[in-house]
Short mmCIF file of C-alpha atoms in Angstrom, two decimals:
data_model
loop_
_atom_site.label_atom_id
_atom_site.label_comp_id
_atom_site.label_asym_id
_atom_site.label_seq_id
_atom_site.Cartn_x
_atom_site.Cartn_y
_atom_site.Cartn_z
CA UNK A 71 -11.26 -190.98 -15.61
CA UNK A 72 -8.02 -191.45 -13.73
CA UNK A 73 -7.11 -188.76 -11.26
CA UNK A 74 -4.32 -188.27 -8.76
CA UNK A 75 -5.09 -186.11 -5.73
CA UNK A 76 -2.34 -184.93 -3.41
CA UNK A 77 -2.81 -183.91 0.22
CA UNK A 78 -0.92 -183.42 3.45
CA UNK A 79 1.01 -180.25 2.76
CA UNK A 80 1.25 -177.33 5.14
CA UNK A 81 3.51 -174.99 7.04
CA UNK A 82 6.26 -176.63 9.08
CA UNK A 83 9.33 -175.37 10.86
CA UNK A 84 12.82 -176.35 9.70
CA UNK A 85 13.65 -179.78 11.05
CA UNK A 86 10.01 -180.79 11.14
CA UNK A 87 8.17 -183.57 9.35
CA UNK A 88 5.20 -183.98 7.04
CA UNK A 89 3.58 -186.93 5.35
CA UNK A 90 2.12 -186.39 1.91
CA UNK A 91 -0.53 -188.64 0.44
CA UNK A 92 -1.53 -189.28 -3.15
CA UNK A 93 -4.87 -190.91 -3.84
CA UNK A 94 -5.42 -192.50 -7.23
CA UNK A 95 -8.85 -193.09 -8.66
CA UNK A 96 -8.86 -196.38 -10.47
CA UNK A 97 -6.35 -199.17 -10.21
CA UNK A 98 -4.11 -198.39 -13.16
CA UNK A 99 -1.28 -197.14 -11.04
CA UNK A 100 -0.77 -200.54 -9.41
CA UNK A 101 1.06 -201.52 -12.58
CA UNK A 102 3.05 -198.31 -12.93
CA UNK A 103 6.08 -196.85 -11.28
CA UNK A 104 4.98 -193.77 -9.33
CA UNK A 105 6.83 -190.67 -8.32
CA UNK A 106 6.72 -187.51 -6.30
CA UNK A 107 7.74 -184.29 -7.99
CA UNK A 108 8.02 -180.74 -6.73
CA UNK A 109 8.15 -177.24 -8.12
CA UNK A 110 9.61 -174.42 -6.10
CA UNK A 111 8.78 -170.79 -6.88
CA UNK A 112 10.65 -169.67 -9.96
CA UNK A 113 12.11 -173.10 -10.63
CA UNK A 114 11.37 -176.01 -12.91
CA UNK A 115 9.53 -179.05 -11.68
CA UNK A 116 11.90 -181.77 -10.48
CA UNK A 117 11.61 -185.40 -9.52
CA UNK A 118 12.03 -186.06 -5.82
CA UNK A 119 11.41 -189.78 -5.38
CA UNK A 120 10.06 -192.72 -7.32
CA UNK A 121 8.95 -196.20 -6.48
CA UNK A 122 8.67 -199.21 -8.75
CA UNK A 123 5.93 -201.83 -8.60
CA UNK A 124 8.32 -204.07 -6.66
CA UNK A 125 8.64 -201.26 -4.07
CA UNK A 126 12.23 -200.42 -5.03
CA UNK A 127 12.68 -196.73 -4.30
CA UNK A 128 15.00 -194.08 -5.69
CA UNK A 129 15.64 -190.57 -4.43
CA UNK A 130 17.08 -187.30 -5.59
CA UNK A 131 20.38 -186.55 -3.87
CA UNK A 132 18.85 -183.49 -2.23
CA UNK A 133 16.35 -185.58 -0.24
CA UNK A 134 18.17 -188.87 0.19
CA UNK A 135 18.15 -189.98 3.81
CA UNK A 136 15.36 -187.55 4.72
CA UNK A 137 12.40 -188.57 2.52
CA UNK A 138 10.78 -191.98 2.17
CA UNK A 139 8.37 -192.94 -0.59
CA UNK A 140 5.96 -195.83 -0.13
CA UNK A 141 2.86 -197.23 -1.74
CA UNK A 142 -0.23 -199.13 -0.68
CA UNK A 143 -1.56 -200.71 -3.84
CA UNK A 144 -4.59 -202.20 -2.09
CA UNK A 145 -5.72 -198.69 -1.20
CA UNK A 146 -4.48 -196.98 -4.38
CA UNK A 147 -2.25 -194.70 -2.34
CA UNK A 148 1.30 -193.38 -2.60
CA UNK A 149 2.98 -191.60 0.30
CA UNK A 150 5.97 -189.37 0.88
CA UNK A 151 7.29 -189.15 4.42
CA UNK A 152 9.44 -186.04 4.74
CA UNK A 153 11.70 -185.61 7.75
CA UNK A 154 14.34 -183.04 8.67
CA UNK A 155 12.69 -180.53 6.38
CA UNK A 156 14.68 -177.57 5.14
CA UNK A 157 13.57 -174.19 3.78
CA UNK A 158 14.78 -175.30 0.36
CA UNK A 159 12.15 -178.07 0.43
CA UNK A 160 9.46 -175.42 0.09
CA UNK A 161 7.50 -176.21 -3.07
CA UNK A 162 4.27 -177.54 -4.48
CA UNK A 163 4.48 -181.33 -4.43
CA UNK A 164 2.82 -183.53 -7.04
CA UNK A 165 2.51 -187.22 -7.65
CA UNK A 166 2.46 -188.75 -11.09
CA UNK A 167 3.52 -191.83 -12.94
CA UNK A 168 7.13 -192.46 -13.90
CA UNK A 169 7.74 -191.24 -16.50
CA UNK A 170 5.20 -188.52 -15.85
CA UNK A 171 2.12 -188.07 -17.99
CA UNK A 172 0.69 -184.63 -18.71
CA UNK A 173 -2.84 -185.90 -18.26
CA UNK A 174 -2.21 -186.95 -14.65
CA UNK A 175 -0.87 -183.72 -13.15
CA UNK A 176 -3.11 -182.68 -10.28
CA UNK A 177 -3.22 -179.49 -8.27
CA UNK A 178 -0.46 -180.58 -5.94
CA UNK A 179 -0.06 -179.81 -2.26
CA UNK A 180 1.95 -176.87 -0.96
CA UNK A 181 4.74 -177.47 1.53
CA UNK A 182 6.20 -174.42 3.21
CA UNK A 183 9.21 -174.80 5.49
CA UNK A 184 9.77 -171.65 7.50
CA UNK A 185 10.34 -170.56 11.07
#
């Protein structure tokens, strides 16, 4: 059974940094574009960043220049480096394939940006 498990969230002050990790069980994701998504309280889930199998990355305008997505296929990992965090980045962050699949949503990891 394929699972995606997110980690690395926490409480950080505005301007701070966090690195999120997504561990995939199985090797299927090596052949799939992967993405990070987030859902803020009271809002719909949105795509934040995605990375193709050739490591080409794309970002939402709201995080461009601050977030960096990367992948380590040998270790079945996907990462999201988040710098210059803002209060509006507060959300539960998830990883999933691109396009996303309902069966792969995990519990996510909570990121709270507050002073």
